[in-house]
PDB file of C-alpha atoms in Angstrom:
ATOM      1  CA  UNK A  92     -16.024 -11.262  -9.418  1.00  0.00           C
ATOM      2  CA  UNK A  93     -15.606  -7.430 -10.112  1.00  0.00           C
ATOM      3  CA  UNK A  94     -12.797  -6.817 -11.964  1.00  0.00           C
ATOM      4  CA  UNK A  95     -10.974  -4.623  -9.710  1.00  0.00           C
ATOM      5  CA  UNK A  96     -11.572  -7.081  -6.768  1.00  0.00           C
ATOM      6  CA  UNK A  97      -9.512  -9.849  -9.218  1.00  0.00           C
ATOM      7  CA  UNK A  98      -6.808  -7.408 -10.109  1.00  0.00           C
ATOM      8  CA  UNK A  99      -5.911  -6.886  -6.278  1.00  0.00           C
ATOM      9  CA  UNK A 100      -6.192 -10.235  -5.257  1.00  0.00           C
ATOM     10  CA  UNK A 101      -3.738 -11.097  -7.988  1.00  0.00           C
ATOM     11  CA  UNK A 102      -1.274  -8.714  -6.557  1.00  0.00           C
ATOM     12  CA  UNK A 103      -1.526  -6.069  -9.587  1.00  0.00           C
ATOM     13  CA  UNK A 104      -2.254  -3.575  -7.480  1.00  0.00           C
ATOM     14  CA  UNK A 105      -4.658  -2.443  -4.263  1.00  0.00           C
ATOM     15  CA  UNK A 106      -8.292  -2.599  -5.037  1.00  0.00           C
ATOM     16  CA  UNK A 107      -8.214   1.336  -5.121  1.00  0.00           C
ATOM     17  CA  UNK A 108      -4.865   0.843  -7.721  1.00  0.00           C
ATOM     18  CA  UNK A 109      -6.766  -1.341  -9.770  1.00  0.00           C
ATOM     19  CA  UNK A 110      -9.800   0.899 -10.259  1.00  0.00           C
ATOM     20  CA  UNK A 111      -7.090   3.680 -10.680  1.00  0.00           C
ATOM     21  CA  UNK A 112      -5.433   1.122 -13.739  1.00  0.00           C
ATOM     22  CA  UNK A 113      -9.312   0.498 -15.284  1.00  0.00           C
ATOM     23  CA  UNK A 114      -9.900   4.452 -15.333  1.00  0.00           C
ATOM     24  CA  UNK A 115      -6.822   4.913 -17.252  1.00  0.00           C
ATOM     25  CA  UNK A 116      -7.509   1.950 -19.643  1.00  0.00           C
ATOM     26  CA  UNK A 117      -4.544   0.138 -19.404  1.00  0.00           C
ATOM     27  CA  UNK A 118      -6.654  -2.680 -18.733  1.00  0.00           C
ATOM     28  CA  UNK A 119      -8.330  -4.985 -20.908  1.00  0.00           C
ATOM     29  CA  UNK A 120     -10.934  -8.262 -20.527  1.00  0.00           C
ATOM     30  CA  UNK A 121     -10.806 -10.459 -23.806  1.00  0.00           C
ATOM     31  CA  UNK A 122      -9.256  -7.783 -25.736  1.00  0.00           C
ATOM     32  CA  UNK A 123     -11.289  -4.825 -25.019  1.00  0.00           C
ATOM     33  CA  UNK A 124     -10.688  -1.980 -22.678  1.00  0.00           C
ATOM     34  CA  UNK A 125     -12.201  -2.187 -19.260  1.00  0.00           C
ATOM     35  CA  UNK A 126     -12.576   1.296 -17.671  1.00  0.00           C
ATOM     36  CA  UNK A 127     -16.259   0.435 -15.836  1.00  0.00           C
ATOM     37  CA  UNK A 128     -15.694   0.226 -12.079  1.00  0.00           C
ATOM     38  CA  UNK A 129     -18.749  -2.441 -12.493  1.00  0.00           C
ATOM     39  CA  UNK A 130     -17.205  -5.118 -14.938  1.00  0.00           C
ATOM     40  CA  UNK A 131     -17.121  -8.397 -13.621  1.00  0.00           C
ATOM     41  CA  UNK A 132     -15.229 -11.406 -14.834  1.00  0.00           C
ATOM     42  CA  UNK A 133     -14.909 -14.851 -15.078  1.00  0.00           C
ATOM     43  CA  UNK A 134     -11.577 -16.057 -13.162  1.00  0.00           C
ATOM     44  CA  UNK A 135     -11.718 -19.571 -15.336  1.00  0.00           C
ATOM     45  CA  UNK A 136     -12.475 -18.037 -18.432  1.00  0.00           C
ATOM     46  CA  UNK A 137     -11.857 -14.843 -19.469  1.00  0.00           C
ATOM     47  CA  UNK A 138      -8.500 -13.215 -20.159  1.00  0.00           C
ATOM     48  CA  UNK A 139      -7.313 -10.268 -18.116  1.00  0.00           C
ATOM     49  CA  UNK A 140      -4.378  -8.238 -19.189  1.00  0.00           C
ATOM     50  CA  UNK A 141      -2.492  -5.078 -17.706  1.00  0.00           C
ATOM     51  CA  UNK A 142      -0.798  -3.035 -20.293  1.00  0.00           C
ATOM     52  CA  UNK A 143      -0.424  -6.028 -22.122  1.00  0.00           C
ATOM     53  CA  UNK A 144       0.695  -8.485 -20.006  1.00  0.00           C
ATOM     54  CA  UNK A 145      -1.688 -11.322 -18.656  1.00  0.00           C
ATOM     55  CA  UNK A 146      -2.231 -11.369 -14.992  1.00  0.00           C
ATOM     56  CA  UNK A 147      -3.381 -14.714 -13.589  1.00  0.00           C
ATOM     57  CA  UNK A 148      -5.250 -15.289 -10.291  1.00  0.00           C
ATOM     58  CA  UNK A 149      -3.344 -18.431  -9.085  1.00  0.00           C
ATOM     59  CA  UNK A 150       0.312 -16.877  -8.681  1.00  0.00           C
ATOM     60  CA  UNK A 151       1.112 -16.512  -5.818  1.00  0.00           C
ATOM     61  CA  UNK A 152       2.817 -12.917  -4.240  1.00  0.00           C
ATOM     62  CA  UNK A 153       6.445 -12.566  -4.670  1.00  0.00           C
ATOM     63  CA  UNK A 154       8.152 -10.567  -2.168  1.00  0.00           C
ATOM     64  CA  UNK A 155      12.125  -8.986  -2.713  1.00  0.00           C
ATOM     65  CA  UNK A 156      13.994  -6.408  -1.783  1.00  0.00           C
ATOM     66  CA  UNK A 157      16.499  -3.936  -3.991  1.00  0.00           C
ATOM     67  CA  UNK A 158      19.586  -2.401  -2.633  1.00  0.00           C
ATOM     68  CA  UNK A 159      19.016   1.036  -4.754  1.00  0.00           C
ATOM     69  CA  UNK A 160      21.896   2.578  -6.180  1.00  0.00           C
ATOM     70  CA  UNK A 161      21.429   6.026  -6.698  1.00  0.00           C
ATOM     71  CA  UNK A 162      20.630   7.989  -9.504  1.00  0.00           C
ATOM     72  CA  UNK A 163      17.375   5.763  -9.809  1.00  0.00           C
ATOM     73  CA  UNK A 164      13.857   7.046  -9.882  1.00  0.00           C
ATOM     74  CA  UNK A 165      11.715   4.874  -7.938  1.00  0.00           C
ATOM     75  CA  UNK A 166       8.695   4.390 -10.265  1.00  0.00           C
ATOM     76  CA  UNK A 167       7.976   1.490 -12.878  1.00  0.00           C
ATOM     77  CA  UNK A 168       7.874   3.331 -15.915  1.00  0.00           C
ATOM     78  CA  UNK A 169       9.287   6.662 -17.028  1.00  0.00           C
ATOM     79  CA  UNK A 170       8.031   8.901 -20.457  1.00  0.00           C
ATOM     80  CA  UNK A 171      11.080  10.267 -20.502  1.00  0.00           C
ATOM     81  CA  UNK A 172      13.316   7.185 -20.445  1.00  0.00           C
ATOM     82  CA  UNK A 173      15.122   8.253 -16.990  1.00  0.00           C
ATOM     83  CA  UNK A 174      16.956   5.337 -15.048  1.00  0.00           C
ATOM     84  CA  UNK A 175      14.664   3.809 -12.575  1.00  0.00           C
ATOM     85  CA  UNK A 176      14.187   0.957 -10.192  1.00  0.00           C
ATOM     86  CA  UNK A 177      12.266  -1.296 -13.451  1.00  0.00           C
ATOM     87  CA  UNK A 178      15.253  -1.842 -14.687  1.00  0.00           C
ATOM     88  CA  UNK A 179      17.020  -3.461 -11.718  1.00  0.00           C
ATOM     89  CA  UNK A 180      14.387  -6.018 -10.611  1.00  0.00           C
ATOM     90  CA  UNK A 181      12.926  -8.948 -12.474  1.00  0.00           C
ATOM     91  CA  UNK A 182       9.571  -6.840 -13.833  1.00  0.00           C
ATOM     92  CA  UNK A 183       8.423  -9.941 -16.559  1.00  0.00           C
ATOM     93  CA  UNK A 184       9.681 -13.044 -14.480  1.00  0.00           C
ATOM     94  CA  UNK A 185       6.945 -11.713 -12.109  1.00  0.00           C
ATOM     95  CA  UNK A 186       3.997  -9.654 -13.410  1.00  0.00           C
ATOM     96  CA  UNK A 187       2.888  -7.002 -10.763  1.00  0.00           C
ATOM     97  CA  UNK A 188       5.832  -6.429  -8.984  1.00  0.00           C
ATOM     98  CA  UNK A 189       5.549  -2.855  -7.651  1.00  0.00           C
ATOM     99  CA  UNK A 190       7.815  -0.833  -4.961  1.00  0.00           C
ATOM    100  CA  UNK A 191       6.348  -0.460  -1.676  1.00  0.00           C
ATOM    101  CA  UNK A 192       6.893   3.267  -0.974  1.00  0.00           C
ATOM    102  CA  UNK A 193       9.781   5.409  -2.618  1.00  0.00           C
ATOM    103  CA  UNK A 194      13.024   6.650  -2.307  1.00  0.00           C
ATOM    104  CA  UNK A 195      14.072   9.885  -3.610  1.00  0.00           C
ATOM    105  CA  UNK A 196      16.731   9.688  -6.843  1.00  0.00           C
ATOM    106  CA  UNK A 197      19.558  10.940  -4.714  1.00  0.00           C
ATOM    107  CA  UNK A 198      18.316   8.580  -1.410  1.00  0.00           C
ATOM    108  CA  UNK A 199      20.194   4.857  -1.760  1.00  0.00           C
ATOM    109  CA  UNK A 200      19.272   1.912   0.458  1.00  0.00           C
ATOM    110  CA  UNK A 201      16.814  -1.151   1.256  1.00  0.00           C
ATOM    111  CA  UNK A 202      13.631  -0.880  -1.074  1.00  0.00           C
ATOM    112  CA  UNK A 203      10.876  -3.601  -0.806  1.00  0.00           C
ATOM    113  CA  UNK A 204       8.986  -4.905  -3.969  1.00  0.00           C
ATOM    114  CA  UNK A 205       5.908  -6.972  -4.013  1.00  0.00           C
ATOM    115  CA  UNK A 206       3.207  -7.839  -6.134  1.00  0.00           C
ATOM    116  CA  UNK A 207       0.731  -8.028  -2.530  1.00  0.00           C
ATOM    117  CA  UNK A 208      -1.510  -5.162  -2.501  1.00  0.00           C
ATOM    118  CA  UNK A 209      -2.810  -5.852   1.053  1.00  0.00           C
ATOM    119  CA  UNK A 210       0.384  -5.979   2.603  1.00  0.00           C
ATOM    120  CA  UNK A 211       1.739  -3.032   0.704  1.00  0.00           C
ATOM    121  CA  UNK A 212      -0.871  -0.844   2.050  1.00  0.00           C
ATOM    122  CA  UNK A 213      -0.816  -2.179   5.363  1.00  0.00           C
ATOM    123  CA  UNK A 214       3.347  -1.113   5.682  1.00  0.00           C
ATOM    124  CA  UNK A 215       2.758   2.427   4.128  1.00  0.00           C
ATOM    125  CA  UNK A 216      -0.225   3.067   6.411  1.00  0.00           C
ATOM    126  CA  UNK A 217       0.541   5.874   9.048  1.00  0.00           C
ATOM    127  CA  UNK A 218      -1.878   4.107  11.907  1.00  0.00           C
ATOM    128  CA  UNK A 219       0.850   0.818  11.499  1.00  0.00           C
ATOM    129  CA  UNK A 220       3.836   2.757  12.767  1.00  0.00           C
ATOM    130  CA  UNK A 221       6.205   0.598  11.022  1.00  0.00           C
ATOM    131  CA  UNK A 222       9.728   1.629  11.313  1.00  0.00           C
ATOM    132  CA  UNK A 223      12.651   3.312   8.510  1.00  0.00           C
ATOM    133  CA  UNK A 224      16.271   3.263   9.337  1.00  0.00           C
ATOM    134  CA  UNK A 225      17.981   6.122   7.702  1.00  0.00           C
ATOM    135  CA  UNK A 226      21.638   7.272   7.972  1.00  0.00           C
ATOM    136  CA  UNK A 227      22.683  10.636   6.854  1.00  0.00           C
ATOM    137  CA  UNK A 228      25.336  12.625   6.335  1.00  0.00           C
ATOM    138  CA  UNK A 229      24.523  16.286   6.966  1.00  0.00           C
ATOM    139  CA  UNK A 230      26.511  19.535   6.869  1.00  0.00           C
ATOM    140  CA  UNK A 231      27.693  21.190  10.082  1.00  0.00           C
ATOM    141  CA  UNK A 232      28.388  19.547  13.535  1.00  0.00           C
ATOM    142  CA  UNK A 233      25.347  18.026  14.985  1.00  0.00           C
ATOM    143  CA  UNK A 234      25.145  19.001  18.988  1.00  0.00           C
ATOM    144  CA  UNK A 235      23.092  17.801  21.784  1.00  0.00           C
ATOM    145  CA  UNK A 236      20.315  20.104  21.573  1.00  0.00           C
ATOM    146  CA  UNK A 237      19.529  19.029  18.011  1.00  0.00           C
ATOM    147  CA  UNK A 238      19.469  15.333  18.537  1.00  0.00           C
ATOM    148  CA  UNK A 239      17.159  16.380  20.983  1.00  0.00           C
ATOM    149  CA  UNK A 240      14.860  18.197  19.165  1.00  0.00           C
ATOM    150  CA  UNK A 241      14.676  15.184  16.464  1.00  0.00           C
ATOM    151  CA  UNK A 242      13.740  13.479  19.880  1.00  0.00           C
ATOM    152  CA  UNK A 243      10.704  15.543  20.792  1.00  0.00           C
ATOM    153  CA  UNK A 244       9.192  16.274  17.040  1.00  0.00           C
ATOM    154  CA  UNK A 245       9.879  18.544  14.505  1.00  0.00           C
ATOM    155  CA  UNK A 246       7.312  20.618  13.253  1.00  0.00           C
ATOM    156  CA  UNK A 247       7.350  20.857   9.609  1.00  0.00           C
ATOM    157  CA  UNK A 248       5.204  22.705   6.982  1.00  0.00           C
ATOM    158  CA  UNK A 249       2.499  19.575   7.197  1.00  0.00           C
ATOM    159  CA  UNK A 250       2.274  19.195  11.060  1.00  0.00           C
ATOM    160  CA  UNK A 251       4.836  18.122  13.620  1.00  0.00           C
ATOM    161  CA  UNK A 252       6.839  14.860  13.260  1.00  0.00           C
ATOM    162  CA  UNK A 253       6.222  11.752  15.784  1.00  0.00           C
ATOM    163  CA  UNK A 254       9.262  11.600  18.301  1.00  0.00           C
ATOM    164  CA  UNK A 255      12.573  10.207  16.310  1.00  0.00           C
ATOM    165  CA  UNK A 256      14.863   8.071  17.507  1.00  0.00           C
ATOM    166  CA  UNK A 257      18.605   9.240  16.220  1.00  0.00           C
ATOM    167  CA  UNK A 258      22.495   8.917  17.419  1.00  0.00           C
ATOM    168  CA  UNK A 259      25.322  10.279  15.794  1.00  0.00           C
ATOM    169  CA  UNK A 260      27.378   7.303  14.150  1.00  0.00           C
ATOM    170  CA  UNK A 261      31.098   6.699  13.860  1.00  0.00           C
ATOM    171  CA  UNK A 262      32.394   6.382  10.009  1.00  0.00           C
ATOM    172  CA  UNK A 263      32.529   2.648  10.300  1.00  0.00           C
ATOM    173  CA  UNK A 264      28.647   2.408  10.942  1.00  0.00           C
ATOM    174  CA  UNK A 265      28.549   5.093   8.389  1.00  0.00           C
ATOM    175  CA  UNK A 266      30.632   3.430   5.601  1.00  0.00           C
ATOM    176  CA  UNK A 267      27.301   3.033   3.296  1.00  0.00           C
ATOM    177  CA  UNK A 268      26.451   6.994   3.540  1.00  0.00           C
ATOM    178  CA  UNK A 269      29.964   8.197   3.919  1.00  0.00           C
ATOM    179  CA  UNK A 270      32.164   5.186   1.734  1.00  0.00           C
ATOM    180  CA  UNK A 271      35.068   8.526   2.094  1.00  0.00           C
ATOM    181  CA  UNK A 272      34.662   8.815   5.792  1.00  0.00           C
ATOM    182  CA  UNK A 273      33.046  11.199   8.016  1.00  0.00           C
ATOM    183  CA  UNK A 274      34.734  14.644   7.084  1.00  0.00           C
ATOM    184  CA  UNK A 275      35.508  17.674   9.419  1.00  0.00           C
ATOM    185  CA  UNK A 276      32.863  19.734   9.173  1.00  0.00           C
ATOM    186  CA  UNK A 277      30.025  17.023   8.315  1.00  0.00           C
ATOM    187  CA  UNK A 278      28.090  14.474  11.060  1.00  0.00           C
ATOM    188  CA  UNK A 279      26.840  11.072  10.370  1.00  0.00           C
ATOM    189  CA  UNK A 280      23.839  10.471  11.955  1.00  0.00           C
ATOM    190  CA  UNK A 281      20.660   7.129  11.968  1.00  0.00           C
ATOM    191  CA  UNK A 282      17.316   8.492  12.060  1.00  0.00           C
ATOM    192  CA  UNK A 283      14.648   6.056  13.165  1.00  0.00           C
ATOM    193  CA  UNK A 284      11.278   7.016  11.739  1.00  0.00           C
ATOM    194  CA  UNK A 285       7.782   5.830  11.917  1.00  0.00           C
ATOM    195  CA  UNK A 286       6.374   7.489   9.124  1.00  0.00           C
ATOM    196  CA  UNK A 287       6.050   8.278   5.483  1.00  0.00           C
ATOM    197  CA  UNK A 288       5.838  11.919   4.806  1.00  0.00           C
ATOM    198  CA  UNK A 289       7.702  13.019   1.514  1.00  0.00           C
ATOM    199  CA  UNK A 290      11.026  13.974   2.143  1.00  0.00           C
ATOM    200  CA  UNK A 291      10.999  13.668   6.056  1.00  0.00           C
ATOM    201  CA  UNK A 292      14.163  12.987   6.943  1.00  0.00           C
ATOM    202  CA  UNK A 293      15.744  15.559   4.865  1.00  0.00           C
ATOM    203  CA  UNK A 294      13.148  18.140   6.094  1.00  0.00           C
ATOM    204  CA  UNK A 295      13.482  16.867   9.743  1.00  0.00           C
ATOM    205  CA  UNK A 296      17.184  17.647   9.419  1.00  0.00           C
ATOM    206  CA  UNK A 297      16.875  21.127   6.982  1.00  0.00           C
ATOM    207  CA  UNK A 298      14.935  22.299   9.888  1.00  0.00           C
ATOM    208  CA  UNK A 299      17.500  22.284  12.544  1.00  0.00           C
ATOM    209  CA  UNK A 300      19.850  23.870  10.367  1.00  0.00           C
ATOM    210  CA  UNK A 301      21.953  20.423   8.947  1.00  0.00           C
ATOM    211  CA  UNK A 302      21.011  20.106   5.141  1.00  0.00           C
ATOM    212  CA  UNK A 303      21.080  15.986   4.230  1.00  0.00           C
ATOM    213  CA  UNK A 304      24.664  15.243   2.199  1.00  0.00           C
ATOM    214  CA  UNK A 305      23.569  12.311   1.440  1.00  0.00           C
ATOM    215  CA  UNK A 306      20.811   9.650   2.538  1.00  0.00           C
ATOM    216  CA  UNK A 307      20.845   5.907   3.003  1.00  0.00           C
ATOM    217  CA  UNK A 308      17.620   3.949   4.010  1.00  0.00           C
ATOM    218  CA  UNK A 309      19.400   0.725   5.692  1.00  0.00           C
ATOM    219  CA  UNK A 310      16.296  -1.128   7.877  1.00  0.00           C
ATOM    220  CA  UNK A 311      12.451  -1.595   7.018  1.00  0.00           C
ATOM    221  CA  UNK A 312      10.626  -3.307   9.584  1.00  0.00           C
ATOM    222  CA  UNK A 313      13.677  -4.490  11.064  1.00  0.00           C
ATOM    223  CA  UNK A 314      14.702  -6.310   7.811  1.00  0.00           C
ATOM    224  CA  UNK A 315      17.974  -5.260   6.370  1.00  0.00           C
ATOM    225  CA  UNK A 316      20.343  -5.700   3.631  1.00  0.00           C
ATOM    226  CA  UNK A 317      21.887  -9.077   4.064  1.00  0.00           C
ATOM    227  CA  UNK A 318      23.667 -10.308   1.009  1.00  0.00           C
ATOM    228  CA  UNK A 319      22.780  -7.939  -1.462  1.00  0.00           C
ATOM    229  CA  UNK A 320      25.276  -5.605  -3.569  1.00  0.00           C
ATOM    230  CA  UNK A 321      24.328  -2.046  -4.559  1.00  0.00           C
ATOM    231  CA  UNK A 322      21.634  -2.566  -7.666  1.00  0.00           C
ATOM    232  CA  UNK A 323      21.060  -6.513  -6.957  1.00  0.00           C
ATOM    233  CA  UNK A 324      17.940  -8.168  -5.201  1.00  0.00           C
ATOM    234  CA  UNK A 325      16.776 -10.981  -3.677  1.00  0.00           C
ATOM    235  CA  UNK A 326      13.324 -12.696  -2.518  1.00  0.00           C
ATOM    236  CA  UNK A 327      12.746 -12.312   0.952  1.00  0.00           C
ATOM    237  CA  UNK A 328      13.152 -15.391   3.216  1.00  0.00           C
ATOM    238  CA  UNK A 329      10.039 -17.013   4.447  1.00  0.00           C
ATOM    239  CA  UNK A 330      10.577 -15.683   8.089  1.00  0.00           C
ATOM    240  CA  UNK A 331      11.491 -11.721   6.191  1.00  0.00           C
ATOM    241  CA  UNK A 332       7.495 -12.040   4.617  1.00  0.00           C
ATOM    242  CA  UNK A 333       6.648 -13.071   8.310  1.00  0.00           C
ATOM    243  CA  UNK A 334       8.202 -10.054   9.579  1.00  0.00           C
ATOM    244  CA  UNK A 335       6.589  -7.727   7.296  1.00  0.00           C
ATOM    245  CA  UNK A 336       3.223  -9.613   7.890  1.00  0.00           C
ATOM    246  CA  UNK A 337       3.650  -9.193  11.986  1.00  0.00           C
ATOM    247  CA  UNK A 338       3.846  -5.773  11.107  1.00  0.00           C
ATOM    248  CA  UNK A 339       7.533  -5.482  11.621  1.00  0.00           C
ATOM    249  CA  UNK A 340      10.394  -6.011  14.703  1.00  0.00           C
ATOM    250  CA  UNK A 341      10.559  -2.780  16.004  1.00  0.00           C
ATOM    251  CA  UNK A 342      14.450  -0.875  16.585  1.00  0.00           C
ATOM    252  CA  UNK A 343      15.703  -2.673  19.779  1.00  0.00           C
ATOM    253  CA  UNK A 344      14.430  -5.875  19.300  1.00  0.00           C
ATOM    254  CA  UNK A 345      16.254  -5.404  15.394  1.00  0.00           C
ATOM    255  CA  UNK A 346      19.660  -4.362  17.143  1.00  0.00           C
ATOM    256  CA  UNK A 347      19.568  -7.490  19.467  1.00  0.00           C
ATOM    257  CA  UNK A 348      18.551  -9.239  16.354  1.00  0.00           C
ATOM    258  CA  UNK A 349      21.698  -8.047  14.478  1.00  0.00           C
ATOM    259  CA  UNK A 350      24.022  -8.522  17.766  1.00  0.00           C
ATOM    260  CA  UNK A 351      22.888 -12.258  18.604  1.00  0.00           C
ATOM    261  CA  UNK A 352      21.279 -13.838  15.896  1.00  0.00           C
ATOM    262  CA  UNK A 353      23.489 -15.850  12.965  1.00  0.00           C
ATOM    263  CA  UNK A 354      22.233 -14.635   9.900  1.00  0.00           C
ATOM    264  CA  UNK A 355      20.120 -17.487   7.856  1.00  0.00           C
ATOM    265  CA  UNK A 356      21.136 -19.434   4.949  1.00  0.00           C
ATOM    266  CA  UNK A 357      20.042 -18.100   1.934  1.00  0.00           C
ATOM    267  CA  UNK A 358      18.459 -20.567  -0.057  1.00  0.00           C
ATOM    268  CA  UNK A 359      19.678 -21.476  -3.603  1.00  0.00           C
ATOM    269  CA  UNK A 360      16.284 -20.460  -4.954  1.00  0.00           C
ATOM    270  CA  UNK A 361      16.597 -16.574  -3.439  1.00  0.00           C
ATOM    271  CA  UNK A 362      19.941 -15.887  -4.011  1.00  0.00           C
ATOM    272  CA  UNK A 363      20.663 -12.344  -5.168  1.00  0.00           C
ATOM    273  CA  UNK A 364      20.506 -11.200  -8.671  1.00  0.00           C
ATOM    274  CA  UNK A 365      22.835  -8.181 -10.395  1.00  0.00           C
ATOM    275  CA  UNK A 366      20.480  -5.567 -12.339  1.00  0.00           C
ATOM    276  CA  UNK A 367      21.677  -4.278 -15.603  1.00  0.00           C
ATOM    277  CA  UNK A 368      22.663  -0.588 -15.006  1.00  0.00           C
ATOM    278  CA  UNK A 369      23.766  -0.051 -18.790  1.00  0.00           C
ATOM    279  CA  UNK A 370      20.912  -0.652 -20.644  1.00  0.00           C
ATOM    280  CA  UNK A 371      16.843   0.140 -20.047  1.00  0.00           C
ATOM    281  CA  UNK A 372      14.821  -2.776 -21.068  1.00  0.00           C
ATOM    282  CA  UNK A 373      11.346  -2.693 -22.408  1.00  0.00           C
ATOM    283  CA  UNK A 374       9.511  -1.246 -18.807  1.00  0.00           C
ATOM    284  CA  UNK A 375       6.027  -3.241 -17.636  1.00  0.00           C
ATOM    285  CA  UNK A 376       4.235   0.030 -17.041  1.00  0.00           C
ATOM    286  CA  UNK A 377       2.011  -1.560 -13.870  1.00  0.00           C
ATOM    287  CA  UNK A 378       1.217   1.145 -11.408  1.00  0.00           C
ATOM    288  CA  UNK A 379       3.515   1.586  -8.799  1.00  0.00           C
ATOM    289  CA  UNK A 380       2.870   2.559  -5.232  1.00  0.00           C
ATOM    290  CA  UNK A 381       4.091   5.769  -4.145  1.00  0.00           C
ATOM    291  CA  UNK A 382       3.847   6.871  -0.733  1.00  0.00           C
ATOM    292  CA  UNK A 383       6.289   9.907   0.629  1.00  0.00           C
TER     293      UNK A 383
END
């Protein structure tokens, strides 16, 4: 088996990740550095290691979510020792784990780890049209006219924007983005997006005029963030990877979700876990996925 087929199967990274990791030689077979897109291995008997931790094929993907405090860089690793999301989710209980997409510093909200590849790629790809909840709170009063120009498409600097679909939102809904309340002269507002572009909903917003406050990312693929405090985790729920899988519940069948359904019991197993926000341990420095 080629090596980079192994590494993605094992959930380091996508196959295109993994050749990415070999290239950099932060991979090694048996103790020597593996940068040749051609090396094959031996599943049964040779040892593969990323950045020095052994990757096996037989475990199996793990799948959480992170409620992201901000301040946070969303990357696995950072040379210059800057907070980020490593530190809040179990990196060495599970070998691969990498964030699927970003959030920016500032941004807080649901972000999805896994140590699947496949299904990674397949929620950041722009032909799957999987859905982003966002609430912000801009400056200024937002008006009719602009929630209907987030309606149509925005054009920004690297095309125009698929059709949004937004509402302005009372401070209750708002309490994540606006835990002060809505203020005179500021709007709360959800965006509904299905893309990835860096930055989009604070462009999409700069553009007509309402600079983001702040940002709060509170639905992926209709899963949201049931039972877990700002900086904790948990493992998704069977059905949650079944979501994701399906490619997603998209906005309206999420609402009546959220309206009718009882939420599930958690099981003891996937409870949620507190990351440590005063210290920065050693950092697995596995690739992580970035997509804007």
């Amino acid at each position: 088996m080629r090596l980079q087929r192994f590494l993605a199967r094992a959930g380091v990274a996508s196959r295109r990740g993994s050749e990415d990791l070999m290239t950099a030689g932060r991979v090694t077979v048996n103790g020597l550095v593996a940068t040749e897109l051609g090396t094959k291995v031996d599943v049964d008997r040779d040892h593969i290691e990323v950045d020095g931790v052994p990757v096996k094929l037989n475990q199996g993907a793990v799948y959480l979510m992170l409620y992201k405090p901000t301040g946070y860089l969303t990357t696995m690793s950072d040379p210059q020792e800057r907070p980020c999301v490593a530190d809040l989710v179990p990196r060495n209980r599970f070998p691969g784990l990498f964030p699927v997409g970003r959030l920016d510093r500032d941004t807080t909200g649901l972000l999805l780890f896994t140590t699947d590849g496949d299904l990674s790629q397949d929620l950041l790809h722009p032909s799957k049209h999987v859905h982003k909840t966002y609430q912000a709170l801009v400056d200024g009063q937002l008006t009719d006219r602009d929630l209907d120009q987030l309606r149509r498409g925005i054009e920004l600097d690297d095309g125009l924007c698929q059709p949004a679909i937004c509402r302005v939102i009372n401070a209750r809904e708002a309490v994540a983005v606006a835990p002060q309340g809505v203020k005179p002269g500021t709007t709360a507002v959800e965006v509904i997006i299905r893309e990835g572009r860096k930055n989009q909903v604070k462009r999409m917003l700069g553009k007509i005029h309402h600079p983001v406050i702040r940002l709060h990312r509170c639905n992926f693929a209709g899963l949201e963030l049931e039972g877990v405090a700002k900086g904790s985790w948990r493992e998704l729920t069977d059905r949650e990877v079944q979501i994701l899988k399906s490619g997603g519940i998209p906005p309206k069948q999420a609402s009546a979700k959220r309206n009718g359904d009882k939420p599930q019991d958690t099981p003891a197993s996937r409870t949620r876990h507190h990351g440590s926000h005063g210290s920065a341990p050693k950092r697995n420095t596995y690739r992580e996925r970035y997509t804007g």
